[in-house]
Amino acid sequence: MRNLPWLHLAIYLGAVFIAALSQVLLKKAAMRPHRSVVEEYLNPQVIFAYGLFFLATLIDVIAYRKIPLSLGPILEASAYLYMLIFGAVFFGERITRRKLLALALILGGIVLFTLSA
């Protein structure tokens, strides 16, 4: 646990946050009516969201310089936390006990894996 590069772990989690935010932007864009297929995919909100995905990928590359490759998918699961919060804030989705229990299990797995690394 002492050998884990905490700064790069935080950088990776920031990239996961940015990717989750871009997913919210894409969903909001998809919910709006569009006059054509071209307008649906070539509008500023969609282009910005894909730009955020690209930025998240670049940040991942930086983080992977110091964190083990096997840790990436485990940390990627933190997106479930972000999406639960974003769903409630941006889309009015309910946070149920079942969702909280599932999230607790996922986050518990992340913590156990991180501590054992």
mmCIF file of C-alpha atoms in Angstrom:
data_model
loop_
_atom_site.group_PDB
_atom_site.id
_atom_site.type_symbol
_atom_site.label_atom_id
_atom_site.label_comp_id
_atom_site.label_asym_id
_atom_site.label_seq_id
_atom_site.Cartn_x
_atom_site.Cartn_y
_atom_site.Cartn_z
ATOM 1 C CA MET A 1 0.000 0.000 0.000
ATOM 2 C CA ARG A 2 2.921 2.331 0.654
ATOM 3 C CA ASN A 3 4.194 1.922 -2.881
ATOM 4 C CA LEU A 4 0.987 3.132 -4.550
ATOM 5 C CA PRO A 5 1.416 6.530 -6.213
ATOM 6 C CA TRP A 6 -1.516 8.372 -4.599
ATOM 7 C CA LEU A 7 -1.225 11.416 -6.877
ATOM 8 C CA HIS A 8 -1.603 9.283 -9.983
ATOM 9 C CA LEU A 9 -4.515 7.417 -8.410
ATOM 10 C CA ALA A 10 -6.216 10.776 -7.848
ATOM 11 C CA ILE A 11 -5.411 11.813 -11.421
ATOM 12 C CA TYR A 12 -6.994 8.617 -12.719
ATOM 13 C CA LEU A 13 -10.116 9.143 -10.597
ATOM 14 C CA GLY A 14 -10.318 12.690 -11.986
ATOM 15 C CA ALA A 15 -10.282 11.242 -15.485
ATOM 16 C CA VAL A 16 -13.115 8.890 -14.545
ATOM 17 C CA PHE A 17 -15.068 11.906 -13.254
ATOM 18 C CA ILE A 18 -14.502 13.797 -16.512
ATOM 19 C CA ALA A 19 -15.628 10.787 -18.552
ATOM 20 C CA ALA A 20 -18.788 10.456 -16.419
ATOM 21 C CA LEU A 21 -19.520 14.148 -16.910
ATOM 22 C CA SER A 22 -19.175 13.751 -20.662
ATOM 23 C CA GLN A 23 -21.660 10.864 -20.554
ATOM 24 C CA VAL A 24 -24.161 13.167 -18.859
ATOM 25 C CA LEU A 25 -23.661 15.755 -21.601
ATOM 26 C CA LEU A 26 -24.204 13.123 -24.286
ATOM 27 C CA LYS A 27 -27.384 11.868 -22.616
ATOM 28 C CA LYS A 28 -28.753 15.399 -22.269
ATOM 29 C CA ALA A 29 -27.975 16.035 -25.944
ATOM 30 C CA ALA A 30 -29.684 12.784 -26.955
ATOM 31 C CA MET A 31 -32.822 13.743 -25.045
ATOM 32 C CA ARG A 32 -33.317 16.889 -27.127
ATOM 33 C CA PRO A 33 -35.101 16.694 -30.476
ATOM 34 C CA HIS A 34 -32.953 17.298 -33.552
ATOM 35 C CA ARG A 35 -33.969 18.264 -37.062
ATOM 36 C CA SER A 36 -31.495 15.925 -38.730
ATOM 37 C CA VAL A 37 -29.016 13.151 -38.024
ATOM 38 C CA VAL A 38 -26.160 15.517 -38.820
ATOM 39 C CA GLU A 39 -27.412 18.039 -36.257
ATOM 40 C CA GLU A 40 -27.799 15.253 -33.717
ATOM 41 C CA TYR A 41 -24.105 14.350 -33.890
ATOM 42 C CA LEU A 42 -22.513 17.631 -34.946
ATOM 43 C CA ASN A 43 -23.722 20.076 -32.343
ATOM 44 C CA PRO A 44 -21.551 21.938 -29.827
ATOM 45 C CA GLN A 45 -22.691 19.919 -26.810
ATOM 46 C CA VAL A 46 -21.889 16.562 -28.425
ATOM 47 C CA ILE A 47 -18.555 17.766 -29.781
ATOM 48 C CA PHE A 48 -17.636 19.162 -26.351
ATOM 49 C CA ALA A 49 -18.622 15.869 -24.679
ATOM 50 C CA TYR A 50 -16.417 13.875 -27.045
ATOM 51 C CA GLY A 51 -13.642 16.376 -26.399
ATOM 52 C CA LEU A 52 -14.005 15.620 -22.692
ATOM 53 C CA PHE A 53 -13.767 11.885 -23.442
ATOM 54 C CA PHE A 54 -10.546 12.550 -25.347
ATOM 55 C CA LEU A 55 -9.198 14.618 -22.436
ATOM 56 C CA ALA A 56 -10.073 11.817 -20.001
ATOM 57 C CA THR A 57 -8.154 9.377 -22.196
ATOM 58 C CA LEU A 58 -5.080 11.613 -22.193
ATOM 59 C CA ILE A 59 -5.272 11.913 -18.419
ATOM 60 C CA ASP A 60 -5.518 8.114 -18.187
ATOM 61 C CA VAL A 61 -2.276 7.808 -20.143
ATOM 62 C CA ILE A 62 -0.549 10.134 -17.681
ATOM 63 C CA ALA A 63 -1.910 8.206 -14.689
ATOM 64 C CA TYR A 64 -0.893 4.835 -16.142
ATOM 65 C CA ARG A 65 2.735 5.925 -16.052
ATOM 66 C CA LYS A 66 2.750 5.218 -12.311
ATOM 67 C CA ILE A 67 -0.230 3.002 -11.484
ATOM 68 C CA PRO A 68 -0.392 -0.701 -12.333
ATOM 69 C CA LEU A 69 -2.440 -1.554 -15.390
ATOM 70 C CA SER A 70 -4.478 -4.028 -13.344
ATOM 71 C CA LEU A 71 -5.686 -1.229 -11.061
ATOM 72 C CA GLY A 72 -7.284 0.832 -13.845
ATOM 73 C CA PRO A 73 -10.487 -1.180 -14.324
ATOM 74 C CA ILE A 74 -10.985 -1.312 -10.556
ATOM 75 C CA LEU A 75 -10.745 2.459 -10.271
ATOM 76 C CA GLU A 76 -12.967 2.827 -13.341
ATOM 77 C CA ALA A 77 -15.769 1.286 -11.279
ATOM 78 C CA SER A 78 -15.877 4.520 -9.274
ATOM 79 C CA ALA A 79 -17.856 5.896 -12.218
ATOM 80 C CA TYR A 80 -20.893 4.177 -10.692
ATOM 81 C CA LEU A 81 -20.707 6.619 -7.770
ATOM 82 C CA TYR A 82 -20.480 9.598 -10.103
ATOM 83 C CA MET A 83 -23.330 8.352 -12.275
ATOM 84 C CA LEU A 84 -25.587 7.766 -9.255
ATOM 85 C CA ILE A 85 -25.047 11.352 -8.137
ATOM 86 C CA PHE A 86 -25.319 12.794 -11.655
ATOM 87 C CA GLY A 87 -28.500 10.814 -12.304
ATOM 88 C CA ALA A 88 -30.119 12.310 -9.233
ATOM 89 C CA VAL A 89 -28.884 15.859 -9.845
ATOM 90 C CA PHE A 90 -29.304 16.189 -13.611
ATOM 91 C CA PHE A 91 -32.092 13.735 -14.413
ATOM 92 C CA GLY A 92 -34.136 13.599 -11.212
ATOM 93 C CA GLU A 93 -33.569 9.862 -10.749
ATOM 94 C CA ARG A 94 -34.337 8.405 -7.327
ATOM 95 C CA ILE A 95 -31.558 7.019 -5.173
ATOM 96 C CA THR A 96 -33.022 3.829 -3.758
ATOM 97 C CA ARG A 97 -31.756 1.483 -1.052
ATOM 98 C CA ARG A 98 -31.009 -1.119 -3.701
ATOM 99 C CA LYS A 99 -28.831 1.341 -5.634
ATOM 100 C CA LEU A 100 -27.023 2.365 -2.452
ATOM 101 C CA LEU A 101 -26.398 -1.261 -1.488
ATOM 102 C CA ALA A 102 -25.033 -2.043 -4.946
ATOM 103 C CA LEU A 103 -22.823 1.029 -4.815
ATOM 104 C CA ALA A 104 -21.541 0.074 -1.358
ATOM 105 C CA LEU A 105 -20.585 -3.370 -2.637
ATOM 106 C CA ILE A 106 -18.775 -1.883 -5.639
ATOM 107 C CA LEU A 107 -16.908 0.694 -3.556
ATOM 108 C CA GLY A 108 -16.079 -1.944 -0.939
ATOM 109 C CA GLY A 109 -14.531 -4.065 -3.667
ATOM 110 C CA ILE A 110 -12.505 -1.087 -4.880
ATOM 111 C CA VAL A 111 -11.193 -0.407 -1.378
ATOM 112 C CA LEU A 112 -10.331 -4.061 -0.744
ATOM 113 C CA PHE A 113 -8.481 -4.374 -4.033
ATOM 114 C CA THR A 114 -6.628 -1.090 -3.519
ATOM 115 C CA LEU A 115 -5.541 -2.024 0.000
ATOM 116 C CA SER A 116 -4.320 -5.433 -1.137
ATOM 117 C CA ALA A 117 -2.301 -3.998 -4.039
#
